[in-house]
Short mmCIF file of C-alpha atoms in Angstrom, two decimals:
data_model
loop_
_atom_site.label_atom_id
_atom_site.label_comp_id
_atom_site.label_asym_id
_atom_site.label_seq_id
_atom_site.Cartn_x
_atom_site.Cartn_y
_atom_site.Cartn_z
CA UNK A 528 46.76 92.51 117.55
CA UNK A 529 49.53 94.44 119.30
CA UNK A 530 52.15 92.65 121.49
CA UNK A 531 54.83 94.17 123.63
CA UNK A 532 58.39 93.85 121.94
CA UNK A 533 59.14 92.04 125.20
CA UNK A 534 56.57 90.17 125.16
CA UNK A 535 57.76 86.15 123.12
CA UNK A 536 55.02 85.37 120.45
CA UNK A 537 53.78 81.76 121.43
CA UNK A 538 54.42 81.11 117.65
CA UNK A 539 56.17 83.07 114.90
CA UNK A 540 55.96 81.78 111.11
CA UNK A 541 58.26 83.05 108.42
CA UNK A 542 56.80 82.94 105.47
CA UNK A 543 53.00 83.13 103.98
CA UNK A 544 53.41 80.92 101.07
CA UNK A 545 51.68 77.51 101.09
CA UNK A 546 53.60 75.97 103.57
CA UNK A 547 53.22 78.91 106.04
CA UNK A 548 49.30 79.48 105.85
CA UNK A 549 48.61 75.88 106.16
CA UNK A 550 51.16 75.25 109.25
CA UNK A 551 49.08 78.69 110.90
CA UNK A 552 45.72 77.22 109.99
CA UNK A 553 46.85 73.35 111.38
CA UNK A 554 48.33 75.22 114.77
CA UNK A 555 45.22 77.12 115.62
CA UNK A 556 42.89 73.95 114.49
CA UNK A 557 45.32 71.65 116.88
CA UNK A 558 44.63 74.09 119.84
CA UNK A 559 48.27 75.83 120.10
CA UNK A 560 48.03 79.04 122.14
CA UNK A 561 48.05 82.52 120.35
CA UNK A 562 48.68 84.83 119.24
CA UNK A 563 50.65 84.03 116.33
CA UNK A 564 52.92 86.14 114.25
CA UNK A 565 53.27 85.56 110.41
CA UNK A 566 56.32 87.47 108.64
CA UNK A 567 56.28 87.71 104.98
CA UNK A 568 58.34 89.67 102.66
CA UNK A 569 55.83 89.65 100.11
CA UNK A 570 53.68 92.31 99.93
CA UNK A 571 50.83 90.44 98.75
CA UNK A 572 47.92 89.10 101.04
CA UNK A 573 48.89 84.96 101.03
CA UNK A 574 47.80 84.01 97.65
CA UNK A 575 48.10 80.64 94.68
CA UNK A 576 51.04 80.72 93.05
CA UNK A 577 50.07 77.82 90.12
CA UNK A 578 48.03 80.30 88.30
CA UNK A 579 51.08 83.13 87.82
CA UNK A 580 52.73 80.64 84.95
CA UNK A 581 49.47 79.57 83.52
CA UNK A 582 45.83 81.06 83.34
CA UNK A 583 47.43 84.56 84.80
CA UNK A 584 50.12 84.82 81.79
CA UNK A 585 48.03 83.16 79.50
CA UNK A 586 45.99 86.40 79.79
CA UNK A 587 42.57 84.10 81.01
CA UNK A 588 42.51 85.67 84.37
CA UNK A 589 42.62 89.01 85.82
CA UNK A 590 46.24 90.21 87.01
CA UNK A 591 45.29 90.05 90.54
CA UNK A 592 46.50 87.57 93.16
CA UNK A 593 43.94 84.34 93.36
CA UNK A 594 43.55 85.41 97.29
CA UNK A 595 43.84 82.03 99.68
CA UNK A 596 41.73 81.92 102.33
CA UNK A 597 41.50 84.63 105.08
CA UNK A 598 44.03 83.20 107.84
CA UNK A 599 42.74 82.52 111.05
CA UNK A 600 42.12 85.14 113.59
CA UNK A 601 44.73 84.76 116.20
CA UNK A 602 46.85 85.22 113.47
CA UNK A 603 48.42 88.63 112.93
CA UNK A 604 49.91 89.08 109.47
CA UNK A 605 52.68 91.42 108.86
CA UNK A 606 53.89 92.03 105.15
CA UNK A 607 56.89 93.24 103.33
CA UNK A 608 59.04 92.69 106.59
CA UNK A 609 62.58 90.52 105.84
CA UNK A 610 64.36 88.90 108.51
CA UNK A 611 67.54 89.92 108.52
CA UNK A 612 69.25 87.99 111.30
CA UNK A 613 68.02 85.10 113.70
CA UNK A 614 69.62 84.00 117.76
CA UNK A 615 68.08 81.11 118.23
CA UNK A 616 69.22 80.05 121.68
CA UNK A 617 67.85 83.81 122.69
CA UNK A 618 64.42 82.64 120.72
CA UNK A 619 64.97 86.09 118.80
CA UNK A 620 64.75 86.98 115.27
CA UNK A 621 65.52 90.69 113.74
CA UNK A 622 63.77 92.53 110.91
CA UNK A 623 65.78 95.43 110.44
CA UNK A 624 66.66 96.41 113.93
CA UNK A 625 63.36 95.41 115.69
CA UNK A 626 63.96 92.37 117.56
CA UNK A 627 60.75 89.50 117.61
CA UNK A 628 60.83 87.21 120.63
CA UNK A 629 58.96 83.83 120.04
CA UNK A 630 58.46 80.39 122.34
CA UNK A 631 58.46 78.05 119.04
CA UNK A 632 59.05 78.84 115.25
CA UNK A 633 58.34 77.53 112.47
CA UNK A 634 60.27 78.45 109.28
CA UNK A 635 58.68 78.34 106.04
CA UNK A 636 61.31 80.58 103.84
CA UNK A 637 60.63 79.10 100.38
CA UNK A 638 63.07 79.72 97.71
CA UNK A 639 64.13 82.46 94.85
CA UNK A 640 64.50 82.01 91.22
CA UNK A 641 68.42 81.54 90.47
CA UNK A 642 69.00 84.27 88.46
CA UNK A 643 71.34 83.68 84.94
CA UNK A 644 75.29 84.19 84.70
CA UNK A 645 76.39 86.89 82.64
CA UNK A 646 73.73 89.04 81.93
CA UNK A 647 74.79 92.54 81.57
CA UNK A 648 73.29 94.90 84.91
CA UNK A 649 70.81 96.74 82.95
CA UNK A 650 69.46 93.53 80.77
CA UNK A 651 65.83 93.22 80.96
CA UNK A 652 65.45 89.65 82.66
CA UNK A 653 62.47 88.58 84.32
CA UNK A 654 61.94 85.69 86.91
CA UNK A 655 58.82 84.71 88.58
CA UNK A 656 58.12 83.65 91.60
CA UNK A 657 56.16 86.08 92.90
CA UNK A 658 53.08 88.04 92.23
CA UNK A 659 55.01 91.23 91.83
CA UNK A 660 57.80 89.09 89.58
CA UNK A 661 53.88 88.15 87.67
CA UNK A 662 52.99 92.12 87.88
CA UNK A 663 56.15 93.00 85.71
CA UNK A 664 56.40 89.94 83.52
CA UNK A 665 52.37 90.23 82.41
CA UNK A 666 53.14 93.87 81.89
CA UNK A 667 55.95 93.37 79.44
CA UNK A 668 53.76 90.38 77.49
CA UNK A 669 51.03 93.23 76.56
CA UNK A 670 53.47 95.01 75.16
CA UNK A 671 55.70 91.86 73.86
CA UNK A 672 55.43 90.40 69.99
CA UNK A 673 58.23 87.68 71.06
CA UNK A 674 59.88 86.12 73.84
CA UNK A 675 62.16 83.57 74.97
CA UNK A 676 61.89 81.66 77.77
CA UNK A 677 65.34 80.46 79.41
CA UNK A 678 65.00 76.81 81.30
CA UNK A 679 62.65 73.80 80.25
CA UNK A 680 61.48 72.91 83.76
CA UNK A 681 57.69 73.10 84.52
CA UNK A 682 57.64 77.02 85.24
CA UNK A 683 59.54 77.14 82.13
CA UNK A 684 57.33 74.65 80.10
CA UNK A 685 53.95 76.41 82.01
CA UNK A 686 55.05 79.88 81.07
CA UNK A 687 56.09 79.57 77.36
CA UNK A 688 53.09 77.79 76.40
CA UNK A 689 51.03 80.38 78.26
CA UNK A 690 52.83 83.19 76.30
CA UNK A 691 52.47 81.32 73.11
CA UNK A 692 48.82 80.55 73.53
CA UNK A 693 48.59 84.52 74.47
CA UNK A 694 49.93 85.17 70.88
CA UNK A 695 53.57 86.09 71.75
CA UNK A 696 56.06 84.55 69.02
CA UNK A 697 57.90 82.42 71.81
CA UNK A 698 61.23 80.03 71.91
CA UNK A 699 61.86 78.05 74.55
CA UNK A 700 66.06 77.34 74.74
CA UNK A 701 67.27 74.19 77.17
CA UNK A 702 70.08 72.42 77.31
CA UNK A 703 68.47 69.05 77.62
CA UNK A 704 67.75 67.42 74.15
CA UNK A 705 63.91 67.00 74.94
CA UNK A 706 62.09 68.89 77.71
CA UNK A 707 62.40 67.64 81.43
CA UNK A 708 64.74 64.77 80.47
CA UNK A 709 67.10 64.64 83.30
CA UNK A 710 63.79 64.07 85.95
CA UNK A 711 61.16 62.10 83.87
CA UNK A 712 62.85 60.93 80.89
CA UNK A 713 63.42 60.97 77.28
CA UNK A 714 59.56 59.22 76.49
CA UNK A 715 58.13 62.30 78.51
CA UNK A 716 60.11 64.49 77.34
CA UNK A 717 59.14 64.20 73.47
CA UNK A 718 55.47 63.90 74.55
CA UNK A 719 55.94 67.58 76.22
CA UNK A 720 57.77 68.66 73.05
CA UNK A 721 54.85 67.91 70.99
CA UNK A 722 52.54 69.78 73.43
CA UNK A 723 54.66 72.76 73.32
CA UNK A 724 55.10 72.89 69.63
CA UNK A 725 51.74 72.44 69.23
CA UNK A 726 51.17 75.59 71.46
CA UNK A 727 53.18 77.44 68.58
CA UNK A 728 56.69 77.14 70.89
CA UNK A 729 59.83 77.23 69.09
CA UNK A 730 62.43 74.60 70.49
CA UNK A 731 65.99 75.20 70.68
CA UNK A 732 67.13 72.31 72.49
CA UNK A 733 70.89 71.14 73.55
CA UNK A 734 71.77 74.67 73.65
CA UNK A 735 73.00 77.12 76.68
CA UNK A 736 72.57 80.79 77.49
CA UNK A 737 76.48 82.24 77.09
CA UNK A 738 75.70 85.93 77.69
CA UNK A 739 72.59 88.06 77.66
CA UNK A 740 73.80 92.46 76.68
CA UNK A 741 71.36 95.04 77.79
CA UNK A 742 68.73 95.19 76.39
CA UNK A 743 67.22 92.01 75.67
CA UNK A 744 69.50 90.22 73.43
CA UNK A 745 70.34 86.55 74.22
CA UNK A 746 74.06 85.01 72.52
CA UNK A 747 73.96 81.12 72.44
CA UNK A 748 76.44 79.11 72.52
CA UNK A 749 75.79 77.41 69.03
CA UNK A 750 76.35 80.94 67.72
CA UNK A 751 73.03 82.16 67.50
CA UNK A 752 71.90 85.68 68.66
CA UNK A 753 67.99 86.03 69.50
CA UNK A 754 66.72 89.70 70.24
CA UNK A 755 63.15 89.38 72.01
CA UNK A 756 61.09 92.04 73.30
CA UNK A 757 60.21 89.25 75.90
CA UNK A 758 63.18 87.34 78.36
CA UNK A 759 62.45 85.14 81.09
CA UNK A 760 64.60 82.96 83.05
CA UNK A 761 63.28 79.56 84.62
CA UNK A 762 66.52 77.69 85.43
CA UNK A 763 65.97 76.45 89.00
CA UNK A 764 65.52 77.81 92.35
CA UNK A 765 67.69 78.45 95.41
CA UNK A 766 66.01 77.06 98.70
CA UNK A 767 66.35 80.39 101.80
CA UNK A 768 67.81 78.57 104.58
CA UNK A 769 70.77 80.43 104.08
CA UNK A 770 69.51 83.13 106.93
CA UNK A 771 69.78 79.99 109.23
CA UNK A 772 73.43 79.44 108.47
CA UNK A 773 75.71 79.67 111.59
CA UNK A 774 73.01 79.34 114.15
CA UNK A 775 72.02 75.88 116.26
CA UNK A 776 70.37 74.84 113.38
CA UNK A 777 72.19 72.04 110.24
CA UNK A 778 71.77 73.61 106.77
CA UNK A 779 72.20 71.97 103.54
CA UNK A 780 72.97 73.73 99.86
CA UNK A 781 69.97 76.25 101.53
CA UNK A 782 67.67 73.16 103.03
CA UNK A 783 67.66 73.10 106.46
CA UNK A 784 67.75 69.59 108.46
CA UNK A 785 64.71 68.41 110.28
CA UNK A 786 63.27 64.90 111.34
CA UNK A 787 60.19 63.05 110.21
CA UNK A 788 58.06 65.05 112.61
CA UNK A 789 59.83 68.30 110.68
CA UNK A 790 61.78 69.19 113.86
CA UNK A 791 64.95 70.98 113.32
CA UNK A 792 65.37 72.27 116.53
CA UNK A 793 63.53 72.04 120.12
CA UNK A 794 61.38 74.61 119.64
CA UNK A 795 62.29 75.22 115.30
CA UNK A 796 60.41 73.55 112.93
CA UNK A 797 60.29 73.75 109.02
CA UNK A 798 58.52 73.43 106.14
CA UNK A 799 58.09 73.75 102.02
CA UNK A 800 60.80 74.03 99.69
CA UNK A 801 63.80 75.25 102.74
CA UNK A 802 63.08 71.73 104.41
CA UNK A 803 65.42 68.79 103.88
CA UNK A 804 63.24 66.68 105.92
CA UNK A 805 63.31 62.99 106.72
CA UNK A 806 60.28 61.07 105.23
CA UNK A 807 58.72 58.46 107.03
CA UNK A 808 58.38 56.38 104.25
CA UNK A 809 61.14 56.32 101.79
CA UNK A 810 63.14 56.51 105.02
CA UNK A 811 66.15 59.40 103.95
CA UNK A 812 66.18 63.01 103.35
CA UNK A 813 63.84 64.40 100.20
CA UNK A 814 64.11 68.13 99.48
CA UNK A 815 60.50 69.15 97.46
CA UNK A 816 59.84 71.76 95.67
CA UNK A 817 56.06 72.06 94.56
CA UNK A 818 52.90 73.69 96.06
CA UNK A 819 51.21 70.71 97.64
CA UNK A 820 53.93 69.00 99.01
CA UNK A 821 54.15 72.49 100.58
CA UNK A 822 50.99 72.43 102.05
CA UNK A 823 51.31 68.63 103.25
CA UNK A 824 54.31 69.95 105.51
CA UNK A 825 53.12 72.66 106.83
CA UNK A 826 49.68 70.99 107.90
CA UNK A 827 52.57 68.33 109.95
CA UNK A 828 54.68 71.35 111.20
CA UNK A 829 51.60 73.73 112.25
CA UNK A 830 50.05 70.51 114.08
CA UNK A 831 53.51 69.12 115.89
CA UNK A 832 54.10 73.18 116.94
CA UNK A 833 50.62 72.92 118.66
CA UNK A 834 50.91 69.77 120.21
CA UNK A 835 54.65 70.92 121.67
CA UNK A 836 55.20 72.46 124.99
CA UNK A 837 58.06 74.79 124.71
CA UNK A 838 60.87 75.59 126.98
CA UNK A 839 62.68 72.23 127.81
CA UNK A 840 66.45 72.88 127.02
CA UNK A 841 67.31 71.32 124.59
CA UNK A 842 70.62 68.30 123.42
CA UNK A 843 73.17 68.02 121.00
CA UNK A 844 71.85 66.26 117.71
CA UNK A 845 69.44 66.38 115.16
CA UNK A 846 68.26 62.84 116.36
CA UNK A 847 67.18 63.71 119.65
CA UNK A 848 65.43 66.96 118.59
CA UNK A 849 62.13 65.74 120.10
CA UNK A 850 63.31 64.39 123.06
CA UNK A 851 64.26 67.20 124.73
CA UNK A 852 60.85 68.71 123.85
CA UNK A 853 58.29 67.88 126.31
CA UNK A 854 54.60 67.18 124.59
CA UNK A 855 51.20 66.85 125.96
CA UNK A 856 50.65 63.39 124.40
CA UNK A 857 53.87 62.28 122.07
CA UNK A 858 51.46 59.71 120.51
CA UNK A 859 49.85 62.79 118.77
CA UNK A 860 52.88 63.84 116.67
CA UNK A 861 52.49 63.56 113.03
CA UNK A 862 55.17 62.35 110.81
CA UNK A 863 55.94 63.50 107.27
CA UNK A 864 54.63 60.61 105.34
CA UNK A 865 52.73 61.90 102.10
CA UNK A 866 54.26 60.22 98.64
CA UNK A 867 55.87 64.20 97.03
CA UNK A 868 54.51 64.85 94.02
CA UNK A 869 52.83 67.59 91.51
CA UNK A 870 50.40 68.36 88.78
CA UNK A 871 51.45 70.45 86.02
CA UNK A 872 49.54 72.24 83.34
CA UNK A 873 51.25 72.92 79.78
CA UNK A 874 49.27 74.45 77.44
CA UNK A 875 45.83 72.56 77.28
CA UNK A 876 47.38 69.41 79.12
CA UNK A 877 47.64 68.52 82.79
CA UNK A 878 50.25 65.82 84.11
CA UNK A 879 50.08 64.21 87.46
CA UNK A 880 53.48 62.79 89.33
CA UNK A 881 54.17 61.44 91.99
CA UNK A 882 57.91 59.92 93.02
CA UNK A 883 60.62 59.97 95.63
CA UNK A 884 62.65 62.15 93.18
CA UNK A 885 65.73 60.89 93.32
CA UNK A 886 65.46 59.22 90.24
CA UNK A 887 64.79 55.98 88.33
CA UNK A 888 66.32 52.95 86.42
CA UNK A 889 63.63 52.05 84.28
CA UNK A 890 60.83 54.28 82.59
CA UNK A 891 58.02 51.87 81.15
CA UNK A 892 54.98 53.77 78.96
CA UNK A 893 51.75 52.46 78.86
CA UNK A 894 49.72 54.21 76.31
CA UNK A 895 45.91 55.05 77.49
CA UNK A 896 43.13 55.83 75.40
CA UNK A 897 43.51 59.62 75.17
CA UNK A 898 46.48 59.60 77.42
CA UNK A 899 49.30 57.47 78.92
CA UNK A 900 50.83 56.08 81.99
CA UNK A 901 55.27 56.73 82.52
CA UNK A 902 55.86 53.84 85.71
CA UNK A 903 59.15 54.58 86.90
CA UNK A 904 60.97 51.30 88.62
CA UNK A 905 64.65 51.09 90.52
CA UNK A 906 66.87 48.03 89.80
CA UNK A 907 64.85 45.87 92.00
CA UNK A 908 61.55 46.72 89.69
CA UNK A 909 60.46 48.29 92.41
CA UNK A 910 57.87 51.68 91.97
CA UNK A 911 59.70 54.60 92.89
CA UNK A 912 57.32 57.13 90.63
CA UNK A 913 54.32 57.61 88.10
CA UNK A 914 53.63 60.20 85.82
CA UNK A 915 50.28 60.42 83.85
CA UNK A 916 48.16 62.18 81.35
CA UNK A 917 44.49 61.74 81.21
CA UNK A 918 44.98 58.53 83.47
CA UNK A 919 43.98 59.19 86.98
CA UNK A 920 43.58 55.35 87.93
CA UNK A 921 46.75 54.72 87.25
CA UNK A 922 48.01 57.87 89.17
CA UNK A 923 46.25 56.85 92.37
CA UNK A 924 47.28 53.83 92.11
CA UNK A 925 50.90 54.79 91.48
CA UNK A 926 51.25 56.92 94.68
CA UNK A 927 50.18 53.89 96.69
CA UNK A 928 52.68 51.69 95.08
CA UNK A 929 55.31 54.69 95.32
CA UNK A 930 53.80 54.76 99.27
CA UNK A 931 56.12 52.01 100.32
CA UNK A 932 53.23 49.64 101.33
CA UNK A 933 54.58 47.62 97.82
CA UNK A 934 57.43 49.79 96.78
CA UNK A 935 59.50 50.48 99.97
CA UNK A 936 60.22 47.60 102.65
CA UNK A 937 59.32 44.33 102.28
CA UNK A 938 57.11 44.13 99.13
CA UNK A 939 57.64 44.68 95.48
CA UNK A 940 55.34 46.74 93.79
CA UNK A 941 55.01 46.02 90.07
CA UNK A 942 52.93 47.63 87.32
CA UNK A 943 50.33 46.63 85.63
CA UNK A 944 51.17 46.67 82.10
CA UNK A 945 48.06 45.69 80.62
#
């Protein structure tokens, strides 16, 4: 659909990952007027990232994107376009030199890999995060008789089990002493070391990357050189509200500030891994970082955009963001209120979380027959997370005592251990 430059979209989205499609798909359900404008850098059609570290590597599926579905019709896509600059008070964003005039926004920016320190400029070093990062890195493990996979996170743990179960001699290198120990603990941690060992992963654990030389040869810092045909680093991401610094909005290490309604701005709202968003629940900020919590937001975002009428100047104050935003009916504002969580697939072995994230006293494991239950508890015994295997009671029953109807406010939400 073809707009006049001068013309403000009635919504702009940045971004086509989860959070994006599902805020464009809850705006057009909610009634918000169109057209709307979705910029991507990708070059991709929207698609599921999950399978790119499992069933894609693993060499199980086709290398082409798992295509989400088609967005709705008042939506006009535009792809490999990167906003360069934004004027928010002029309700203007840039891509290149084209200027895009909007009446509300919604900012879904996602994050990048964080590349590794000293690595030599012509090192062969893969990330993923996209389906082009996928292309490359799927392309290289046809060709690849070993690998190592830098970072024991779940992109890291996903993708060196996939490579290992594709038959590539693989080492995973961390500097935690068992996988994931710093966010679900050391009982977790061994139970994912077995998995991956039983995948055929090598473990070099309590060790860091000091320098990677061109081509593909990785230096330790226990002295040990490894020379794969294979590198890929998984050591974190870096959230993209930097393009937001300097303007009306509040940005933090990348996140950008927003309410429980996902406000950061009359007008702005965000969503996905660039929010720092107040939850309605556990009552402060909580950055997230995985798919569904993604798609949770932007369902609030998309809806609260729709239900918003634009145009009311604005105050000072992240508090009063939605006050000086007149709505239709204020009573039909959704809040952020969905317990952050993930499922993650190693190998042959799917775990289920769910937790505030910002970590735990106590870690108590109940074993399950063919699985087990991890109930994570503050000082108070309180439930502040779950993490199962082959126990989906228990996880549905965790989120609700992570909810805060037990284990925030008033009540005390205990496990059962039995």
């Amino acid at each position: 659909m073809a707009q006049h430059s001068s013309t403000p979209f009635p919504l702009v989205i940045v971004g086509s990952g989860p959070a994006g499609v599902s805020a464009a798909r809850a705006y057009v359900d909610a009634g918000g007027p169109g057209p709307v404008l979705m910029l991507t850098s990708d070059v991709d059609h929207p698609y599921e990232r999950p399978p790119l570290s499992k069933e894609l590597l693993r060499g199980t599926a086709e290398p082409e994107p798992t295509v989400l579905e088609d967005l709705p019709d008042a939506v006009e896509l535009r792809r490999g376009v990167t906003v360069t600059h934004a004027d928010l008070g002029a309700r203007t964003l840039w891509a290149a030199e084209e200027p895009i005039r909007f009446e509300r926004l919604i900012l879904a920016l996602g994050a990048r890999p964080v590349p590794l320190p000293d690595v030599e400029a012509d090192a062969e070093v893969h990330l993923l995060r996209s389906f082009a990062d996928a292309r490359r890195l799927v392309t290289s493990a046809g060709h690849a008789r070993s690998a190592v996979v830098v970072g024991s996170g779940f992109i890291g743990c996903e993708a060196a089990a996939s490579l290992a179960l594709r038959g590539v001699e693989t080492t995973l290198v961390t500097p935690d002493e068992v996988p994931q120990q710093r966010r679900l603990g050391r009982a977790a941690g061994e139970r994912i070391a077995e998995w991956l060992t039983g995948a055929g992963v090598t473990l070099r654990t309590g060790v860091r990357v000091s320098g990677i030389e061109a081509p593909r040869t990785i230096h330790l810092d226990d002295g040990v050189t490894l020379a794969p045909d294979l590198i890929l680093a998984a050591v974190g991401i870096e959230p993209g509200g930097g393009l937001l610094e300097g303007t009306e909005l509040t940005v933090h290490e990348g996140r950008i500030v927003a309410d429980e309604h996902l406000a950061a701005a009359p007008g702005v709202w965000v969503a996905g891994d660039v929010a720092r968003a107040h939850h309605a629940v556990a009552g402060r900020p909580i950055p997230v970082e995985h798919w569904g919590d993604a798609l949770g937001m932007g369902e609030v975002a998309g809806h609260n955009a729709a239900r918003t009428e634009v145009g009311v100047p604005g105050g000072a104050g992240q508090a009063s963001v939605l006050a000086h935003a007149a709505t239709a009916d204020p009573e039909s504002l959704r809040r952020w209120e969905a317990v952050p969580g993930f499922w993650s697939t190693i190998g042959e072995h799917t775990l289920k979380h769910a937790a505030w994230g910002d970590g735990h006293e106590q870690a108590r494991m109940v074993e399950r027959t063919g699985g087990f239950t991890l109930w994570y508890t503050d000082a108070q015994d309180r439930v502040v997370g779950v993490l199962t295997y082959n126990a989906d009671e228990d996880y549905e029953r965790g989120r609700e005592l992570v909810s805060g109807r037990d284990a925030v406010g008033g009540g005390r939400g205990r496990p059962d251990p039995a």
